[in-house]
Tab-separated table of C-alpha atoms and ligand atoms in Angstrom:
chain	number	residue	atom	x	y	z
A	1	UNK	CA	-8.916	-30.024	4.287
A	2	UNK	CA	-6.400	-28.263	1.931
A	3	UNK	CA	-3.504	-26.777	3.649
A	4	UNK	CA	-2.565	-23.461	1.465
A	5	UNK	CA	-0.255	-21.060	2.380
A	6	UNK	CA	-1.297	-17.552	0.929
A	7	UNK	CA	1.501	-15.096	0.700
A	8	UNK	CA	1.394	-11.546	1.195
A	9	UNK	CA	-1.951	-11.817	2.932
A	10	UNK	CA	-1.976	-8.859	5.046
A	11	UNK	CA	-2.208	-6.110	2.140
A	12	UNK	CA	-5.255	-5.084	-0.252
A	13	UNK	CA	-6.251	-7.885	-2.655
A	14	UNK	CA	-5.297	-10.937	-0.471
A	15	UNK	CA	-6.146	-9.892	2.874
A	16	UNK	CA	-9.725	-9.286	0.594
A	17	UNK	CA	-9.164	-13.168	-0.558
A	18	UNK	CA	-8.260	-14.450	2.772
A	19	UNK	CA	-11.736	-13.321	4.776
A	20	UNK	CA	-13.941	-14.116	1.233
A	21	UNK	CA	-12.409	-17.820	0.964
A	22	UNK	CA	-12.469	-18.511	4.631
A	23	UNK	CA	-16.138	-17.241	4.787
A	24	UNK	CA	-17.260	-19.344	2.247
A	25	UNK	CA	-14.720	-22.142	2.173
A	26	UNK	CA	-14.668	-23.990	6.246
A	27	UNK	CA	-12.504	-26.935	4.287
A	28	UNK	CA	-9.192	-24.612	3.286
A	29	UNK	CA	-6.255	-24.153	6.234
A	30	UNK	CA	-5.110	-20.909	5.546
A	31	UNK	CA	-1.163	-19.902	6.911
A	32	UNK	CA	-0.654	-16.658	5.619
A	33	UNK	CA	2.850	-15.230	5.889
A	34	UNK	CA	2.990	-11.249	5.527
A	35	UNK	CA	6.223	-9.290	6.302
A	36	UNK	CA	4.100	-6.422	7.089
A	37	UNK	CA	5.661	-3.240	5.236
A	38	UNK	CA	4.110	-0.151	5.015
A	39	UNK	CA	1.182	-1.624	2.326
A	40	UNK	CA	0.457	-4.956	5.372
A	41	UNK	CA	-2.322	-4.270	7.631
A	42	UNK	CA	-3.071	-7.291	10.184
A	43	UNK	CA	-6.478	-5.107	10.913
A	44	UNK	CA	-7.949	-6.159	7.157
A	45	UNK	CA	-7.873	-9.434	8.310
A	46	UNK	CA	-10.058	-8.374	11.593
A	47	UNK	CA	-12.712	-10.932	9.961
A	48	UNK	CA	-10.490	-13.829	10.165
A	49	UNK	CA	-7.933	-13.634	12.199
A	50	UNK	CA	-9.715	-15.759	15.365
A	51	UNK	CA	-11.330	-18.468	12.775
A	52	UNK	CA	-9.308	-21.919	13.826
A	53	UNK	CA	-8.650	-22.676	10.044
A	54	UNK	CA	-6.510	-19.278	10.036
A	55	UNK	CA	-3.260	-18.828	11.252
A	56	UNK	CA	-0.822	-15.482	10.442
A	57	UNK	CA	3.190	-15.463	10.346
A	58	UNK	CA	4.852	-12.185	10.440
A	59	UNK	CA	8.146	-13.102	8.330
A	60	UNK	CA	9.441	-12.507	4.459
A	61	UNK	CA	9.132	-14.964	1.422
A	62	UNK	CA	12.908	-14.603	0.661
A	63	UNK	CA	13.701	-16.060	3.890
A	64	UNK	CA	13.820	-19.694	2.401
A	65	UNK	CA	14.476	-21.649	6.113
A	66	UNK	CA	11.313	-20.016	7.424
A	67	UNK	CA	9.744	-20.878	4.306
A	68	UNK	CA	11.065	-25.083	4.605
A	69	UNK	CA	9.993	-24.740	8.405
A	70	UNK	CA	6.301	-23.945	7.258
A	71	UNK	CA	6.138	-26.117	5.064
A	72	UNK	CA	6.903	-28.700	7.405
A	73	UNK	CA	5.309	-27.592	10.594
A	74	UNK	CA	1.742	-26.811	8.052
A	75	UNK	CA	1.812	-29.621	5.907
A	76	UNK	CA	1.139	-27.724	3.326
A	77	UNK	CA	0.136	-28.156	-0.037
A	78	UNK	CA	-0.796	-25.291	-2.113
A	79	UNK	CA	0.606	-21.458	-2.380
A	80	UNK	CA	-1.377	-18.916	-3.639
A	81	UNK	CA	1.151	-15.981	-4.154
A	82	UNK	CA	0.062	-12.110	-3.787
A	83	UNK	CA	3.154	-10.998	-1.862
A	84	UNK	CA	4.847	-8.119	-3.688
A	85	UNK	CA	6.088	-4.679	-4.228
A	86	UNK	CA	3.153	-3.303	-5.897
A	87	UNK	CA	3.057	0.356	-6.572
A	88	UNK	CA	4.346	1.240	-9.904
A	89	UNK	CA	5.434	4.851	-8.744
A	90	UNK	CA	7.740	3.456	-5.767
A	91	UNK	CA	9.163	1.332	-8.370
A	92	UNK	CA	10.303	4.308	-10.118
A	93	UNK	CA	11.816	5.457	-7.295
A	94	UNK	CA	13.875	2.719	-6.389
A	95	UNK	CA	13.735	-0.554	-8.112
A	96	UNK	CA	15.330	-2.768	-5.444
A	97	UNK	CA	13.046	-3.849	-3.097
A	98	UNK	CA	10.726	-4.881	-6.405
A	99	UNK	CA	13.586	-7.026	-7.483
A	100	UNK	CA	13.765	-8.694	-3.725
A	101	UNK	CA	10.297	-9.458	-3.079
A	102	UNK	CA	8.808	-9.845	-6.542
A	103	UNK	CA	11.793	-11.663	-8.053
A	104	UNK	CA	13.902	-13.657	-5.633
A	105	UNK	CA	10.946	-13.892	-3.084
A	106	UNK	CA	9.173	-16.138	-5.783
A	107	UNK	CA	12.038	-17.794	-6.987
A	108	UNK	CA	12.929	-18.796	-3.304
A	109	UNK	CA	8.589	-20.152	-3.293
A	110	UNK	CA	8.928	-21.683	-6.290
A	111	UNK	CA	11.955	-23.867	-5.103
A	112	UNK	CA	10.601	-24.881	-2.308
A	113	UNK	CA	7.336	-25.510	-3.243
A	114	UNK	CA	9.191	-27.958	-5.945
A	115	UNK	CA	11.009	-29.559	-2.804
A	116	UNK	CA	7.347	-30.656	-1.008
A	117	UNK	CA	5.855	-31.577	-4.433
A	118	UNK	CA	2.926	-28.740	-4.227
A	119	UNK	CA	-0.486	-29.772	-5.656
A	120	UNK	CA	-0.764	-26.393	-7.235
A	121	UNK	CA	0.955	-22.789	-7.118
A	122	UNK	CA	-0.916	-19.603	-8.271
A	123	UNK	CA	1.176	-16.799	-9.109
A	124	UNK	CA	-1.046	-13.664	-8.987
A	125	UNK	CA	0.417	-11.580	-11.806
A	126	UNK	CA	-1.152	-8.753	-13.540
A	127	UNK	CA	-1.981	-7.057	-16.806
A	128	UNK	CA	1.036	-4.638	-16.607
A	129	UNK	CA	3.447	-7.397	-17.979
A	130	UNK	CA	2.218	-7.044	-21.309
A	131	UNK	CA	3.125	-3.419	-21.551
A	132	UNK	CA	0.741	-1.062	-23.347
A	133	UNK	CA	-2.046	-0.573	-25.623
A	134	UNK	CA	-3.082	2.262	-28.147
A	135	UNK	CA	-5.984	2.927	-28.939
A	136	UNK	CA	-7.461	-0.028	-30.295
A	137	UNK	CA	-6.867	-3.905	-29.092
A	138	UNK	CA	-6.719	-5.859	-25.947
A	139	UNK	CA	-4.338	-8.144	-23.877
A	140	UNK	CA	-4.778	-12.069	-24.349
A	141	UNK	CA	-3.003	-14.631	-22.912
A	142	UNK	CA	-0.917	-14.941	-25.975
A	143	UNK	CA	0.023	-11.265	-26.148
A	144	UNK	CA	4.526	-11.616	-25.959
A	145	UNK	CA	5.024	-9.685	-22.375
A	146	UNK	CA	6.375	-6.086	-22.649
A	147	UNK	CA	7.039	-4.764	-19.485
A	148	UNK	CA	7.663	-0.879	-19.452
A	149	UNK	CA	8.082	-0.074	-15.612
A	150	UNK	CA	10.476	-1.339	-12.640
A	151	UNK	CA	7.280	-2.959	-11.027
A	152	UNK	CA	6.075	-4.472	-14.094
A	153	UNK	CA	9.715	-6.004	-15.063
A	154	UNK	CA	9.809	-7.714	-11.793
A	155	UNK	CA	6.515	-8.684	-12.070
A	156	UNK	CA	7.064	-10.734	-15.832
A	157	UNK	CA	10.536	-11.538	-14.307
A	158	UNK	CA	8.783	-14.093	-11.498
A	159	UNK	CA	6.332	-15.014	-14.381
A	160	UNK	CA	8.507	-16.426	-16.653
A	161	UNK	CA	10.285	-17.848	-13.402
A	162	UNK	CA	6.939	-19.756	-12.639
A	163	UNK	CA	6.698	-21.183	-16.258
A	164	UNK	CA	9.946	-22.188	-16.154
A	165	UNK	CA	9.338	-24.553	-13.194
A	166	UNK	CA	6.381	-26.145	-14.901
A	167	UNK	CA	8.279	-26.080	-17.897
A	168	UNK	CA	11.381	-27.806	-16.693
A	169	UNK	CA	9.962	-29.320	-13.122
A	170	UNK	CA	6.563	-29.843	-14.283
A	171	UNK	CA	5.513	-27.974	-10.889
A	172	UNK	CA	1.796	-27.368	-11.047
A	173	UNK	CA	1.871	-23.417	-11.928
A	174	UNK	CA	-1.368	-21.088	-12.920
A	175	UNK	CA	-0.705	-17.962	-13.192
A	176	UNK	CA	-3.547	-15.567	-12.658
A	177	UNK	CA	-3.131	-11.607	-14.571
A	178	UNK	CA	-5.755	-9.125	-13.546
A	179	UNK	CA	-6.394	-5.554	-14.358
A	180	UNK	CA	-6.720	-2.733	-12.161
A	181	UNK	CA	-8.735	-3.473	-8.300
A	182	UNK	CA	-10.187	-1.325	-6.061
A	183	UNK	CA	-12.475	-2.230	-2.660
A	184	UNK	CA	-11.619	-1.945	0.723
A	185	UNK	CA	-8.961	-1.991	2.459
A	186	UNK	CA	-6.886	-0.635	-0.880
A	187	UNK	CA	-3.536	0.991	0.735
A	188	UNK	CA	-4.407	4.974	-0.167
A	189	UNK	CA	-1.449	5.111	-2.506
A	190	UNK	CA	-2.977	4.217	-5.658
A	191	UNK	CA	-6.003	6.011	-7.761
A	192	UNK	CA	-8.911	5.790	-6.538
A	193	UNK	CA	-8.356	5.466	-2.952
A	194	UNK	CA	-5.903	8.661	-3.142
A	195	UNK	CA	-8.575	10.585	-4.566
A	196	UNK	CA	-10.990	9.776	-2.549
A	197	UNK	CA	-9.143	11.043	0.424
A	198	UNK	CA	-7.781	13.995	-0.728
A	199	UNK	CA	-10.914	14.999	-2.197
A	200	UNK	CA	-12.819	14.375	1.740
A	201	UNK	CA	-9.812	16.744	2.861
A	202	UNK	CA	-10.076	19.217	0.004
A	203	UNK	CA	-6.608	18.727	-1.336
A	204	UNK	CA	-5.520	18.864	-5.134
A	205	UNK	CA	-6.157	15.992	-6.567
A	206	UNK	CA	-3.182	15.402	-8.503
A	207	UNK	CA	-3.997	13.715	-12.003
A	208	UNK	CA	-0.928	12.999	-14.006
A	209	UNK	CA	-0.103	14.013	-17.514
A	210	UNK	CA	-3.595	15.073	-19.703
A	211	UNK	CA	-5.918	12.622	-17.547
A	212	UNK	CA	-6.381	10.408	-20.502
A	213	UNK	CA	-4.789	7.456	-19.470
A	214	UNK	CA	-6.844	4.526	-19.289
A	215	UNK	CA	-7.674	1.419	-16.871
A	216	UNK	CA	-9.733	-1.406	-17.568
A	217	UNK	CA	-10.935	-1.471	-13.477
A	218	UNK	CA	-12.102	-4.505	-11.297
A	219	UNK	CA	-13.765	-4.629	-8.345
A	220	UNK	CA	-11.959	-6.929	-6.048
A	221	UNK	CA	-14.266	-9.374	-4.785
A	222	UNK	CA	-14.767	-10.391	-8.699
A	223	UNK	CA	-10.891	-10.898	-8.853
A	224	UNK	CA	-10.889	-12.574	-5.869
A	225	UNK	CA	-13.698	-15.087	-7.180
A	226	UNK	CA	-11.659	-15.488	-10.338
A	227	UNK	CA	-8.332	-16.895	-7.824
A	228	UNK	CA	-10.668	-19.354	-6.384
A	229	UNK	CA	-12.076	-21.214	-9.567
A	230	UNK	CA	-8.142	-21.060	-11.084
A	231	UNK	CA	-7.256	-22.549	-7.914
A	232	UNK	CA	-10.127	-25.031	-7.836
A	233	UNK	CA	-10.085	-25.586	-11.764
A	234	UNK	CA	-6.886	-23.892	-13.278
A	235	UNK	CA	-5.150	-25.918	-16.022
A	236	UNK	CA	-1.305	-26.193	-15.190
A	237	UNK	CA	0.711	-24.047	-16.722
A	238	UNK	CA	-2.095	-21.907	-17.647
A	239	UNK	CA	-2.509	-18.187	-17.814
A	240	UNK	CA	-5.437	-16.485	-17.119
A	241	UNK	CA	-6.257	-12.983	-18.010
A	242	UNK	CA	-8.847	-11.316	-15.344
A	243	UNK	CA	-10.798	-8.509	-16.324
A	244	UNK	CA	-14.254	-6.793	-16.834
A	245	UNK	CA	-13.904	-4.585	-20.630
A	246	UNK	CA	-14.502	-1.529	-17.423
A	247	UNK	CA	-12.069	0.927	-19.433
A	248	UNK	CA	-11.794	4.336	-17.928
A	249	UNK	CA	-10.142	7.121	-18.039
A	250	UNK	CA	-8.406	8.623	-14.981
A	251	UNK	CA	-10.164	11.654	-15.601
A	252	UNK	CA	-13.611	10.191	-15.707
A	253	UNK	CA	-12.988	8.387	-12.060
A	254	UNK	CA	-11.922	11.724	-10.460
A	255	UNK	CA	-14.748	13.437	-12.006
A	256	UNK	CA	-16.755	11.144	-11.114
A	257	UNK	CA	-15.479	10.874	-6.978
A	258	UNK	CA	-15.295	14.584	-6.757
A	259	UNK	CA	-19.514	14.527	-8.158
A	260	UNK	CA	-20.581	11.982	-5.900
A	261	UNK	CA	-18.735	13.613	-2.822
A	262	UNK	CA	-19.846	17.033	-3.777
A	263	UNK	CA	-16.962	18.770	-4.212
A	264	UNK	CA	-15.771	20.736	-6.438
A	265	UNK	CA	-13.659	19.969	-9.866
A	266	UNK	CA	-11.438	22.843	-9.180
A	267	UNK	CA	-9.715	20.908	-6.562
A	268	UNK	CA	-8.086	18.687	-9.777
A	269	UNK	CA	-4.447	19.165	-10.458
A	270	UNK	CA	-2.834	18.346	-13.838
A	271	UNK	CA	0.806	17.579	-12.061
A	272	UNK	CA	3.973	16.181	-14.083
A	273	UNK	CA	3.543	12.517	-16.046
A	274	UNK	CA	4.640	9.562	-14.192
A	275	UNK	CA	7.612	8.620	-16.134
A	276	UNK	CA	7.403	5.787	-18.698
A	277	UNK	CA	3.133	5.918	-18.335
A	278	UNK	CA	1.537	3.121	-19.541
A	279	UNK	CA	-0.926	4.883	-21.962
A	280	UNK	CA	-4.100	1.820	-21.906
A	281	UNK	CA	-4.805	-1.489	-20.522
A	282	UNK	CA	-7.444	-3.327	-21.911
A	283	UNK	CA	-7.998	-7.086	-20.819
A	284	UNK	CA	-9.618	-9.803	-23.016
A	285	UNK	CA	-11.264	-12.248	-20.734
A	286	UNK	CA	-13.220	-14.521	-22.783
A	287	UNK	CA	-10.168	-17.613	-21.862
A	288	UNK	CA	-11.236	-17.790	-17.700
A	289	UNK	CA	-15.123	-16.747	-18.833
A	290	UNK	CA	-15.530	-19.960	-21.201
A	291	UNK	CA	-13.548	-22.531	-19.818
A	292	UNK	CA	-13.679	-21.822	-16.274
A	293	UNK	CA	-17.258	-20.052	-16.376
A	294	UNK	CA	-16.438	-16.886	-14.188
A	295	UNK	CA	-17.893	-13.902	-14.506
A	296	UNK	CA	-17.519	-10.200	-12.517
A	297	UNK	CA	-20.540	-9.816	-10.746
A	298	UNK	CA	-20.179	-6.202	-9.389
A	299	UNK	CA	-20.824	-3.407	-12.007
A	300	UNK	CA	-18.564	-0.375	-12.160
A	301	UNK	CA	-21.953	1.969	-11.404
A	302	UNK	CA	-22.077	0.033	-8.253
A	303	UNK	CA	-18.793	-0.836	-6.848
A	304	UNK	CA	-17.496	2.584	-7.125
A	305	UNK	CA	-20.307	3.917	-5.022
A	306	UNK	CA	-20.248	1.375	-2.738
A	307	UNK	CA	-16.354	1.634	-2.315
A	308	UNK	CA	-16.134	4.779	-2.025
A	309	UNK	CA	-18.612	4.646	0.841
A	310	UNK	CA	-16.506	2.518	2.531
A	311	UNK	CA	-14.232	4.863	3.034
A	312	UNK	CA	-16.070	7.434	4.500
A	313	UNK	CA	-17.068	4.902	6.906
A	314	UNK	CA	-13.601	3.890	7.575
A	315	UNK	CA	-11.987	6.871	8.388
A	316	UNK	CA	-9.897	5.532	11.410
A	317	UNK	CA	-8.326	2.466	9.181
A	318	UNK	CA	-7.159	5.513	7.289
A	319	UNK	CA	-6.515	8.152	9.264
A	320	UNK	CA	-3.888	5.656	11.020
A	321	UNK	CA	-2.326	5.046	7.028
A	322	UNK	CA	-1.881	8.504	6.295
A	323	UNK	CA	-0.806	9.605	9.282
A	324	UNK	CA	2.146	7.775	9.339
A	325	UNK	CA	5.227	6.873	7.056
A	326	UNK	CA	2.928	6.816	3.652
A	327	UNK	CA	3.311	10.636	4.229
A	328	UNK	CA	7.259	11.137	4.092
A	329	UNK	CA	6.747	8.844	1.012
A	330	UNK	CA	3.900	11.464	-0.550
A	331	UNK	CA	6.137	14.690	0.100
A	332	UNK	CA	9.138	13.033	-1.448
A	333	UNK	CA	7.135	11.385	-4.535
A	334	UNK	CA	5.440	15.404	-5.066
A	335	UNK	CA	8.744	17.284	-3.776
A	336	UNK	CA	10.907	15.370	-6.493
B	401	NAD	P1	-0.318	-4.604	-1.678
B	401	NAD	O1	0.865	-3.748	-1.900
B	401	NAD	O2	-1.560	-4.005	-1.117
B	401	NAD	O3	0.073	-5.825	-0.703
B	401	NAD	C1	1.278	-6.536	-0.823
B	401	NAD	C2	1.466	-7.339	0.449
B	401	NAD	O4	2.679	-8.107	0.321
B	401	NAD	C3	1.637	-6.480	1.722
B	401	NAD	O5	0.831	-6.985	2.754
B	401	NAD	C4	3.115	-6.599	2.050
B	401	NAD	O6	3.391	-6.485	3.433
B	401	NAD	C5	3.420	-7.998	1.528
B	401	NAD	N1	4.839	-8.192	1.216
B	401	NAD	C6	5.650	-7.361	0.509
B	401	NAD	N2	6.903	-7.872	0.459
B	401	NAD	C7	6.863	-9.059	1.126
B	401	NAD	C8	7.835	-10.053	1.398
B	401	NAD	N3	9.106	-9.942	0.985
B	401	NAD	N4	7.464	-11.144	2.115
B	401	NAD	C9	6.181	-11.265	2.571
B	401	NAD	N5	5.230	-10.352	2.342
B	401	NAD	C10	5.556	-9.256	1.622
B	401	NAD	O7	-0.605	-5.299	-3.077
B	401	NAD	P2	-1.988	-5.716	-3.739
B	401	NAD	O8	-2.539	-4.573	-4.489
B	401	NAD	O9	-2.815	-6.435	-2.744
B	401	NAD	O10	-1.456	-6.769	-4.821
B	401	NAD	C11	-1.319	-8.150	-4.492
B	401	NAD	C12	-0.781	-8.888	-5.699
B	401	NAD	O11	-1.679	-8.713	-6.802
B	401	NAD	C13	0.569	-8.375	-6.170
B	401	NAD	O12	1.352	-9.485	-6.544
B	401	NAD	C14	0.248	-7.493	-7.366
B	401	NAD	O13	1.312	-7.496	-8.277
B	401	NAD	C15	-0.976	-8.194	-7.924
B	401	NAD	N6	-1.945	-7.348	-8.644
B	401	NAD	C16	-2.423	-6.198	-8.091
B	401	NAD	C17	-3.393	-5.467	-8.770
B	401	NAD	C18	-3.982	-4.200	-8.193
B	401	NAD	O14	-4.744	-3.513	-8.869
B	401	NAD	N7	-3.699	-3.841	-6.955
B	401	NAD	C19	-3.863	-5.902	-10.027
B	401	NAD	C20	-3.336	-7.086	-10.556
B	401	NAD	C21	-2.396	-7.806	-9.857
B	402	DAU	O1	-3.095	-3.085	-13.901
B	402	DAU	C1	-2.850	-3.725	-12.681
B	402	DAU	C2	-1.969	-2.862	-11.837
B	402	DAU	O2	-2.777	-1.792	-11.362
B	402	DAU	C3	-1.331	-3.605	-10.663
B	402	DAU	O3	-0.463	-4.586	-11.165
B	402	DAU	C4	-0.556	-2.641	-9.764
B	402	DAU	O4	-0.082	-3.335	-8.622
B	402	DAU	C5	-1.489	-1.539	-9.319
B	402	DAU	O5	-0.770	-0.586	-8.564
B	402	DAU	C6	-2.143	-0.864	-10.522
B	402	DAU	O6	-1.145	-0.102	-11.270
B	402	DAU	P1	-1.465	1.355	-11.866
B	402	DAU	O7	-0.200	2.065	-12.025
B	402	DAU	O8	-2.363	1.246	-13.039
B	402	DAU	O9	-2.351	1.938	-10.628
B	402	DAU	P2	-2.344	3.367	-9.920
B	402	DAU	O10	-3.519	3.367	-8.988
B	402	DAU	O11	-1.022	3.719	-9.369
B	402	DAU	O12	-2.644	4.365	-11.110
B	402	DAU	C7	-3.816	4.228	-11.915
B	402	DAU	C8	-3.768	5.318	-12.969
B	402	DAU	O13	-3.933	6.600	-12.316
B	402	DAU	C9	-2.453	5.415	-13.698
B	402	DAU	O14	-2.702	5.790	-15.048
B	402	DAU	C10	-1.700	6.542	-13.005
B	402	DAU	C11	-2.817	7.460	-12.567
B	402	DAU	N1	-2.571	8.218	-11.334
B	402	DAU	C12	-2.201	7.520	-10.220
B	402	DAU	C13	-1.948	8.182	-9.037
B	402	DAU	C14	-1.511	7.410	-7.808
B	402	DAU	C15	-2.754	9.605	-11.296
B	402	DAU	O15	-3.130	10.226	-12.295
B	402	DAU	N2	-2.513	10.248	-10.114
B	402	DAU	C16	-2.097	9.603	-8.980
B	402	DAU	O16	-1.875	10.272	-7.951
């Protein structure tokens, strides 16, 4: 058995993680400790949460007593690390909470993972960090990080805070950077979940600046398979770049939504440019593809149907979301 606590559990990508590994993986212990903001739903994890290898604890990874006490009381071993701010448009807004969770929260992880000699710590990062692309190039592991947004800052901060405990500690890092995801249980905030909501309701679909910008998209049972052969396989002190040469244009993806729903293209809004926009992220792969042998297995043509269908058949896990605090946070982002 390998005792793993998984951090930030309850939102999109590892509450995804946490009911994939657990399905296919009887031998991991899984203590996943969420604090539950507005982007941690316990009712993603409605396929795990009575297996006996599963066990959830509502509480915050700065809090570094509760994280000594769980590492005691769990024995545990490993940390796989997905709790964070994540929305690059709240980070605009107020850069605070990204510094707390994303910066300090790891720091306080990394030290005391250090303290009970962890056989390995993943620190799920993403593509952001390097900053942005024109039109031509992509993102290797070797590309210096760039950050241009409050999110993204954090996020490179609490990388280069993981390298320097392998660096100086020699504590077993991997750090994991994927491009854009989208599945279920995606917290309707970002892209393509936003759209596809609005569009079901016939509101504006707002599309910032000319549409053009571009995302090199993921669907996230691929990244989640990716997590599990770093963890199983991952050199330390490694990087790994996750992504699937998908590159897309806003545009195209609310085109294409709006097409498959059957609605109409008139409900698109050009609104105001997020400020600072990232113009392109493009993600070279070929590091985690030849010496680790993944692959994505879900085509764009595919997933994108197939998500999207999800949440038409999900409307309650929604309808709950957007009926609550997410919208005082839409008005202000739109009233601004
Ligand atoms: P998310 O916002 O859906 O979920 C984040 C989770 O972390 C939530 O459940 C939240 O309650 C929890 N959390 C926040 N602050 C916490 C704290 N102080 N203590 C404990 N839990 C806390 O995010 P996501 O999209 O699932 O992203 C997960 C990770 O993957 C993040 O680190 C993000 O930077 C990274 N990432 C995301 C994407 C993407 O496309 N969504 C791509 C690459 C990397
Ligand atoms: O690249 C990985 C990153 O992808 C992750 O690290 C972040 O956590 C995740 O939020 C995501 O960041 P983005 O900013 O790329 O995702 P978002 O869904 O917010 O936006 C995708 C693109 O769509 C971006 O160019 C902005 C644009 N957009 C977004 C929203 C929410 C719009 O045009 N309109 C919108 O309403």
């Amino acid at each position: 058995m390998k005792n793993i606590l998984v951090t930030g559990g309850a939102g999109f990508i590892g509450s995804n993680f946490i009911n994939y590994i657990l399905e296919k993986n009887p031998d991991y212990n899984i203590v996943n400790i969420d604090k539950l903001t507005y982007a941690g739903n316990l009712e993603n994890l409605i396929p795990s949460q009575d297996k006996k290898n599963y066990k959830f604890i509502h509480g915050d990874i700065t809090n570094s007593d509760l994280i000594n006490y769980l590492f005691e009381k769990y024995e545990l071993e490993y940390v796989i690390n997905f709790a964070a701010e994540s929305h690059v448009d709240r980070s605009i807004l107020s850069s605070k909470e990204f510094v707390t969770t994303n910066v300090s929260g790891t720091n306080t992880l990394l030290d005391v993972a250090r303290k009970f000699n962890v056989k390995k710590f993943i620190q799920i990062s993403t593509d952001e960090v390097y900053g942005s692309l024109g039109k031509e190039g992509f993102f290797t592991e070797d590309t210096p990080l760039s950050p241009n947004s409050p999110y993204s800052s954090s996020k490179a901060s609490a990388d280069m805070l993981a390298i320097a405990n392998y660096h100086t500690y020699g504590l077993p890092v991997v750090i994991t950077r994927c491009s854009n995801n989208y599945g279920p249980y995606q917290f309707p905030e970002k892209l393509i979940p936003l759209m596809i909501i609005n569009a079901l309701h016939d509101k504006e679909l707002p599309v910032y600046g000319d549409g053009k910008n571009v995302r090199d998209w993921i669907y996230v049972t691929d990244h989640c398979r990716a997590i599990e052969l770093v963890f199983e396989k991952g050199e330390n002190g490694g990087v790994y770049n996750i992504g699937t040469s998908t590159e897309m244009e806003n545009i195209e993806i609310v085109k294409l939504i709006l097409d498959y729903l059957k609605k109409s293209e008139s409900l698109i809004e050009y609104v105001q440019d997020r400020l600072g926009h990232d113009r392109r992220y493009a993600i070279d792969s070929s590091k985690i593809k030849t010496t680790l042998g993944w692959s994505p297995k879900n085509s764009f043509e595919d997933a994108i149907i197939k998500t999207i269908d999800w949440y038409i058949n999900n409307k309650d896990w929604w309808n709950r979301i957007i009926s609550g605090e997410y919208m005082e946070y839409y008005q202000k982002l739109y009233n601004n």
